[in-house]
Amino acid sequence: MKKTELIFGFSSFYVLGYSLIVTSTLIPIIEKTYNIDHFLVGLSFSIGSIAFLLSALLYGYLLEKFNAFKIILSAILIFLTGNMLMFLMNSYWLMVLGIFFINFGGGALEISIPFLIGVTGNGKKGRILNLLHSAFAIGALSSPVFSSLILKYTKYWKLSFLAGILLNIIPLISLFLIKSFIESTHTNYLNKEKKSIKGIINFTFIILVLALSFYVGYEMNFSSWISTFLYEFRNFSISTAALYPSFLWFGLFLGRTLFSKMPERYGYKKWLIITVLFSILFSAFTIYVSKDVIISAIGTILVGTAFATTYPTIQALIVEKYENNKGIALSIASGGTSIISGGITYLIGYIGKLNGLLYSFFIVITINILELIIVFLINEKE
């Protein structure tokens, strides 16, 4: 990939990570400001998952049929609109609308960029996708740090969303700089003979979708609720608790950077078994054993490191397995992931309302265990 293409890919994933995580770090103050509970917050995140589902189903199809540059441009503009709504929100329902737009645009970018890698790159895709997702991790890492500083030194907590608006400028400009490259490469891909869409769905594909779904379910909810859990159960201050998603994403960044070559060195399935197993162990330790600030921080970093390469590795399996209809395959996979992970998010928010977040995290770890079972069923050769 050329320099400008890399700038577009990395900046898009960076702002994606920042914007999708920043709301989670502000849950305690949002709940206080708009007088809402865990259930309503969980509901808003579930609506975001529905938005992600809709865009995933739509954009995979659009990328197979229409001008890729215009399709990706629309995704960035929708994503930007969501950030603007979050900055301007003055009610719960405006927040819901902002989350919907961010997830809709984010879902479209999540489909579009791996699609471009699939139609332009040669050889293994695991390392490239892991490095791109490390940019996502850096964005997610920086949002809690920025939010914590805003909460500590100012009263204007919505400045965190203003930063998201400004960050959108970089991928928007870089997209126009690679317009001709996208259009020529995409045209060559569209001219290839396509196989039947029915050939996409088989047992291995279903297993890969389930693996993605369970991963997104436990990673997203761990990240979303860890600050609130530490604030309510460990009595950390709001500003201190807001830092912990950054520790998680620091671990994700480390894992995706340091271990980017491991999936191809050990084999995708074997590497997934290793990472998911350590995810279970570190998650249980962090939630149920560690109780002070330092040990909780170390545990959260280890959780992120274990989580790190799971999603990009599964995504690389999907991109490599389908030479044709890549957009449709990614669309179906992301759509299925959104439905299942959205249900998981709703369940965890509901359990948190009834019994507290300690029980919610028990569900998170249970889903992690189910992920391990699913990974054993992956057939790399099919």
Coordinates of C-alpha atoms in Angstrom, one line a residue:
M1 CA 0.0 0.0 0.0
K2 CA 1.2 3.5 -0.8
K3 CA 1.7 6.3 1.7
T4 CA -1.5 8.1 1.1
E5 CA -3.5 4.8 1.1
L6 CA -1.9 4.0 4.5
I7 CA -2.8 7.5 5.8
F8 CA -6.4 6.9 4.8
G9 CA -6.6 3.5 6.3
F10 CA -4.8 4.3 9.6
S11 CA -6.6 7.6 10.1
S12 CA -10.0 6.1 9.4
F13 CA -9.4 3.3 11.9
Y14 CA -8.0 5.8 14.4
V15 CA -11.1 8.0 14.4
L16 CA -13.3 5.0 14.3
G17 CA -11.7 3.7 17.5
Y18 CA -11.8 7.1 19.2
S19 CA -15.5 7.8 18.4
L20 CA -16.9 4.4 19.2
I21 CA -15.2 4.3 22.6
V22 CA -15.4 7.9 23.8
T23 CA -19.1 7.6 24.8
S24 CA -18.4 4.6 27.0
T25 CA -15.8 6.5 29.0
L26 CA -18.4 9.2 29.8
I27 CA -21.3 6.9 30.9
P28 CA -21.3 8.0 34.6
I29 CA -21.5 11.7 33.8
I30 CA -24.0 11.1 30.9
E31 CA -26.3 9.1 33.3
K32 CA -26.1 11.9 35.9
T33 CA -26.7 14.7 33.3
Y34 CA -29.7 13.2 31.7
N35 CA -31.0 11.2 34.7
I36 CA -30.9 7.8 32.9
D37 CA -29.9 4.3 34.2
H38 CA -27.8 1.4 32.9
F39 CA -30.7 -0.1 31.1
L40 CA -31.3 3.0 28.9
V41 CA -27.5 3.3 28.2
G42 CA -27.5 -0.4 27.2
L43 CA -30.5 0.2 25.0
S44 CA -28.8 3.1 23.2
F45 CA -25.7 0.9 22.6
S46 CA -28.1 -1.8 21.2
I47 CA -29.6 0.7 18.9
G48 CA -26.1 1.5 17.8
S49 CA -25.5 -2.2 17.1
I50 CA -28.7 -2.1 14.9
A51 CA -27.3 0.8 13.0
F52 CA -24.0 -1.1 12.5
L53 CA -26.1 -4.0 11.2
L54 CA -28.0 -1.9 8.7
S55 CA -24.9 -0.3 7.3
A56 CA -23.1 -3.6 7.1
L57 CA -25.9 -5.3 5.1
L58 CA -26.2 -2.2 2.9
Y59 CA -22.6 -1.3 2.2
G60 CA -21.4 -4.8 1.4
Y61 CA -23.9 -4.9 -1.4
L62 CA -23.2 -1.3 -2.6
L63 CA -19.5 -2.0 -2.9
E64 CA -20.2 -4.9 -5.2
K65 CA -22.4 -2.8 -7.5
F66 CA -21.5 0.9 -7.4
N67 CA -18.7 3.5 -7.4
A68 CA -16.5 2.6 -4.3
F69 CA -15.2 6.2 -3.8
K70 CA -18.7 7.6 -3.5
I71 CA -19.8 4.8 -1.2
I72 CA -16.9 5.3 1.1
L73 CA -17.3 9.1 1.0
S74 CA -20.9 8.7 2.2
A75 CA -19.8 6.5 5.1
I76 CA -17.3 9.2 6.3
L77 CA -19.9 12.0 6.1
I78 CA -22.5 9.9 8.0
F79 CA -19.8 9.2 10.7
L80 CA -19.0 12.9 10.9
T81 CA -22.7 13.7 11.4
G82 CA -22.9 11.3 14.3
N83 CA -20.0 13.0 16.0
M84 CA -21.6 16.4 15.5
L85 CA -24.9 15.2 17.0
M86 CA -23.0 13.9 20.1
F87 CA -21.3 17.3 20.5
L88 CA -24.6 19.1 20.2
M89 CA -26.8 16.7 22.3
N90 CA -29.0 18.1 25.0
S91 CA -31.1 15.1 25.7
Y92 CA -31.0 11.3 25.8
W93 CA -32.8 10.9 22.5
L94 CA -30.3 13.1 20.7
M95 CA -27.6 11.0 22.2
V96 CA -29.3 7.9 20.8
L97 CA -29.5 9.5 17.3
G98 CA -25.8 10.4 17.5
I99 CA -24.8 6.9 18.5
F100 CA -27.0 5.6 15.6
F101 CA -25.2 7.7 13.0
I102 CA -21.7 7.0 14.4
N103 CA -22.3 3.3 14.3
F104 CA -23.9 3.4 10.9
G105 CA -21.0 5.3 9.4
G106 CA -18.5 3.2 11.4
G107 CA -20.1 0.0 10.2
A108 CA -19.8 1.2 6.7
L109 CA -16.0 2.0 7.1
E110 CA -15.5 -1.4 8.9
I111 CA -16.8 -3.1 5.7
S112 CA -15.2 -0.8 3.2
I113 CA -11.5 -0.7 4.3
P114 CA -11.1 -4.5 4.6
F115 CA -12.9 -4.8 1.3
L116 CA -10.3 -2.5 -0.3
I117 CA -7.5 -4.5 1.3
G118 CA -9.0 -7.7 -0.1
V119 CA -9.3 -6.4 -3.7
T120 CA -5.9 -4.7 -3.8
G121 CA -3.5 -6.6 -1.7
N122 CA -1.6 -9.8 -2.4
G123 CA -0.7 -12.7 -0.1
K124 CA -1.7 -12.9 3.6
K125 CA -4.0 -10.2 4.9
G126 CA -3.7 -11.0 8.6
R127 CA -0.7 -8.7 9.3
I128 CA -2.1 -5.7 7.5
L129 CA -5.5 -6.0 9.2
N130 CA -3.8 -6.4 12.6
L131 CA -1.8 -3.3 12.1
L132 CA -4.8 -1.3 10.9
H133 CA -6.7 -2.5 14.0
S134 CA -3.8 -1.3 16.0
A135 CA -4.7 2.2 14.8
F136 CA -8.2 1.5 16.0
A137 CA -6.7 0.6 19.4
I138 CA -4.7 3.8 19.5
G139 CA -7.8 5.8 18.8
A140 CA -9.7 3.9 21.5
L141 CA -6.8 4.3 23.8
S142 CA -6.6 8.1 23.4
S143 CA -10.3 8.7 23.9
P144 CA -10.5 7.7 27.6
V145 CA -7.2 9.6 28.4
F146 CA -8.6 12.8 26.7
S147 CA -12.0 12.3 28.4
S148 CA -10.4 11.9 31.8
L149 CA -8.3 15.1 31.4
I150 CA -11.5 17.0 30.3
L151 CA -13.4 15.7 33.3
K152 CA -10.6 16.6 35.7
Y153 CA -9.7 20.0 34.5
T154 CA -12.9 21.4 32.8
K155 CA -16.6 21.3 33.1
Y156 CA -17.1 20.9 29.3
W157 CA -17.1 17.1 29.0
K158 CA -18.6 17.4 25.4
L159 CA -15.2 18.6 24.2
S160 CA -14.4 14.9 23.8
F161 CA -16.9 14.8 21.0
L162 CA -15.5 18.0 19.4
A163 CA -12.2 16.2 19.1
G164 CA -13.9 13.4 17.2
I165 CA -15.3 16.0 14.7
L166 CA -11.8 17.4 14.0
L167 CA -10.3 14.0 13.6
N168 CA -12.7 13.2 10.8
I169 CA -11.0 15.8 8.6
I170 CA -7.9 13.6 8.0
P171 CA -9.6 10.6 6.4
L172 CA -11.9 12.9 4.5
I173 CA -9.0 14.7 2.8
S174 CA -6.9 11.6 2.2
L175 CA -9.9 9.8 0.6
F176 CA -10.0 12.5 -2.1
L177 CA -6.2 12.0 -2.6
I178 CA -6.7 8.3 -3.5
K179 CA -9.9 8.7 -5.5
S180 CA -8.4 7.6 -8.8
F181 CA -6.6 4.6 -7.2
I182 CA -9.9 3.4 -5.6
E183 CA -11.9 3.8 -8.7
S184 CA -9.4 2.0 -11.0
T185 CA -8.8 -0.9 -8.6
H186 CA -12.5 -1.3 -7.9
T187 CA -13.4 -1.3 -11.6
N188 CA -10.9 -4.1 -12.2
Y189 CA -12.5 -6.1 -9.3
L190 CA -16.0 -5.6 -10.6
N191 CA -15.0 -6.8 -14.1
K192 CA -14.1 -10.2 -12.6
E193 CA -16.5 -13.1 -13.0
K194 CA -18.5 -13.6 -9.9
K195 CA -19.6 -16.8 -8.3
S196 CA -23.0 -17.5 -6.9
I197 CA -23.8 -15.8 -3.6
K198 CA -25.2 -19.1 -2.3
G199 CA -21.7 -20.5 -2.3
I200 CA -20.7 -18.1 0.4
I201 CA -22.7 -19.6 3.2
N202 CA -21.4 -22.9 4.5
F203 CA -20.6 -24.4 7.9
T204 CA -17.2 -22.7 8.2
F205 CA -18.6 -19.3 7.3
I206 CA -21.3 -19.7 10.0
I207 CA -18.7 -20.6 12.6
L208 CA -16.6 -17.6 11.6
V209 CA -19.6 -15.3 12.0
L210 CA -20.4 -16.8 15.4
A211 CA -16.7 -16.3 16.4
L212 CA -16.8 -12.7 15.3
S213 CA -20.1 -12.1 17.1
F214 CA -19.0 -13.6 20.5
Y215 CA -15.7 -11.7 20.3
V216 CA -17.4 -8.3 19.6
G217 CA -20.0 -9.1 22.4
Y218 CA -17.4 -9.6 25.1
E219 CA -14.8 -7.1 24.0
M220 CA -17.3 -4.3 23.4
N221 CA -19.1 -4.8 26.7
F222 CA -15.8 -5.2 28.7
S223 CA -14.7 -1.8 27.2
S224 CA -18.1 -0.2 27.7
W225 CA -18.7 -1.1 31.3
I226 CA -15.3 -1.4 32.9
S227 CA -15.3 2.3 34.0
T228 CA -18.7 2.1 35.5
F229 CA -17.9 -1.2 37.2
L230 CA -14.8 0.2 38.9
Y231 CA -16.7 3.4 39.9
E232 CA -19.6 1.5 41.5
F233 CA -17.9 -1.7 42.9
R234 CA -14.3 -0.7 43.6
N235 CA -15.2 2.9 44.6
F236 CA -12.7 4.5 42.2
S237 CA -13.2 8.1 41.4
I238 CA -14.9 9.0 38.1
S239 CA -11.8 10.5 36.6
T240 CA -9.7 7.4 37.6
A241 CA -12.3 4.9 36.4
A242 CA -12.5 6.7 33.1
L243 CA -8.9 5.8 32.4
Y244 CA -9.4 2.0 32.4
P245 CA -10.8 1.7 28.9
S246 CA -7.5 3.3 27.8
F247 CA -5.6 0.5 29.7
L248 CA -7.6 -2.0 27.8
W249 CA -7.0 -0.4 24.4
F250 CA -3.3 0.1 25.3
G251 CA -3.2 -3.7 25.6
L252 CA -5.1 -4.1 22.3
F253 CA -2.5 -1.8 20.7
L254 CA 0.4 -3.7 22.1
G255 CA -1.1 -7.1 21.1
R256 CA -1.9 -6.0 17.5
T257 CA 1.5 -4.4 17.0
L258 CA 3.7 -7.1 18.7
F259 CA 1.8 -10.1 17.6
S260 CA 0.7 -9.1 14.1
K261 CA 2.8 -11.8 12.5
M262 CA 1.7 -14.6 14.8
P263 CA -1.5 -15.7 13.2
E264 CA 0.3 -16.5 9.9
R265 CA 3.3 -18.0 11.8
Y266 CA 1.3 -20.4 13.9
G267 CA -1.8 -20.8 11.8
Y268 CA -5.0 -18.8 12.3
K269 CA -6.9 -21.5 14.3
K270 CA -4.1 -22.4 16.6
W271 CA -3.3 -18.8 17.3
L272 CA -7.0 -18.0 18.0
I273 CA -7.2 -20.9 20.6
I274 CA -4.2 -19.4 22.4
T275 CA -5.5 -15.9 22.5
V276 CA -9.1 -16.8 23.5
L277 CA -7.9 -19.0 26.3
F278 CA -5.8 -16.2 27.7
S279 CA -8.7 -13.8 27.3
I280 CA -10.8 -15.9 29.6
L281 CA -8.1 -16.2 32.3
F282 CA -7.2 -12.5 32.3
S283 CA -10.8 -11.3 32.3
A284 CA -11.7 -13.5 35.3
F285 CA -8.6 -12.2 37.1
T286 CA -9.3 -8.6 36.5
I287 CA -13.0 -8.6 37.5
Y288 CA -13.0 -11.1 40.4
V289 CA -9.5 -11.0 41.8
S290 CA -7.9 -7.6 41.4
K291 CA -9.3 -4.8 43.5
D292 CA -6.8 -2.0 43.8
V293 CA -5.9 0.6 41.2
I294 CA -2.5 -0.8 40.1
I295 CA -3.5 -4.5 39.9
S296 CA -6.7 -3.6 38.1
A297 CA -4.7 -1.6 35.6
I298 CA -2.3 -4.4 35.0
G299 CA -5.1 -6.9 34.6
T300 CA -7.0 -4.7 32.2
I301 CA -3.8 -4.3 30.0
L302 CA -3.4 -8.0 29.9
V303 CA -7.0 -8.5 28.9
G304 CA -6.5 -6.1 26.0
T305 CA -3.3 -7.9 24.9
A306 CA -5.2 -11.2 24.9
F307 CA -8.2 -9.7 23.0
A308 CA -5.9 -7.9 20.5
T309 CA -5.5 -10.2 17.5
T310 CA -8.8 -12.2 17.6
Y311 CA -11.0 -9.9 15.5
P312 CA -8.5 -9.1 12.7
T313 CA -7.5 -12.7 12.5
I314 CA -11.1 -13.9 12.0
Q315 CA -11.6 -11.1 9.5
A316 CA -8.5 -12.1 7.6
L317 CA -9.8 -15.6 7.3
I318 CA -13.0 -14.3 5.7
V319 CA -11.2 -11.9 3.3
E320 CA -8.8 -14.7 2.2
K321 CA -11.5 -17.4 1.7
Y322 CA -13.5 -15.4 -0.8
E323 CA -11.9 -14.2 -4.0
N324 CA -15.3 -13.1 -5.3
N325 CA -18.2 -11.4 -3.5
K326 CA -15.9 -10.2 -0.8
G327 CA -18.2 -7.3 0.0
I328 CA -21.2 -9.6 0.4
A329 CA -19.2 -12.0 2.6
L330 CA -18.0 -9.2 4.8
S331 CA -21.5 -7.7 4.8
I332 CA -23.2 -11.0 6.0
A333 CA -20.5 -11.5 8.6
S334 CA -20.8 -8.0 10.0
G335 CA -24.6 -8.1 9.9
G336 CA -24.7 -11.4 11.8
T337 CA -22.2 -10.1 14.3
S338 CA -24.3 -6.9 14.9
I339 CA -27.4 -8.9 15.6
I340 CA -25.8 -11.3 18.1
S341 CA -23.6 -8.7 19.8
G342 CA -26.5 -6.3 20.0
G343 CA -28.5 -8.9 21.8
I344 CA -25.6 -9.6 24.1
T345 CA -25.3 -5.8 24.9
Y346 CA -29.0 -5.6 25.7
L347 CA -28.7 -8.6 28.0
I348 CA -25.8 -7.3 29.9
G349 CA -27.4 -3.9 30.3
Y350 CA -30.6 -5.5 31.6
I351 CA -28.7 -7.8 34.0
G352 CA -26.8 -4.8 35.2
K353 CA -30.0 -3.0 36.0
L354 CA -31.5 -6.0 37.9
N355 CA -28.5 -7.5 39.7
G356 CA -25.5 -5.1 39.2
L357 CA -22.6 -5.1 36.9
L358 CA -20.7 -7.9 38.8
Y359 CA -23.3 -10.4 37.3
S360 CA -23.0 -8.6 33.9
F361 CA -19.3 -9.4 33.8
F362 CA -20.1 -13.0 34.6
I363 CA -22.0 -13.1 31.3
V364 CA -19.1 -11.4 29.5
I365 CA -16.7 -14.2 30.7
T366 CA -19.3 -16.9 29.8
I367 CA -19.5 -15.6 26.2
N368 CA -15.7 -15.7 26.1
I369 CA -15.8 -19.4 27.0
L370 CA -18.4 -20.0 24.2
E371 CA -15.9 -18.3 21.8
L372 CA -13.3 -20.8 22.7
I373 CA -15.6 -23.7 21.9
I374 CA -16.5 -22.1 18.5
V375 CA -12.9 -21.5 17.6
F376 CA -12.2 -25.3 17.9
L377 CA -14.8 -25.8 15.2
I378 CA -13.1 -23.6 12.6
N379 CA -11.9 -25.4 9.5
E380 CA -9.2 -23.4 7.8
K381 CA -9.0 -25.6 4.7
E382 CA -12.7 -25.5 3.7

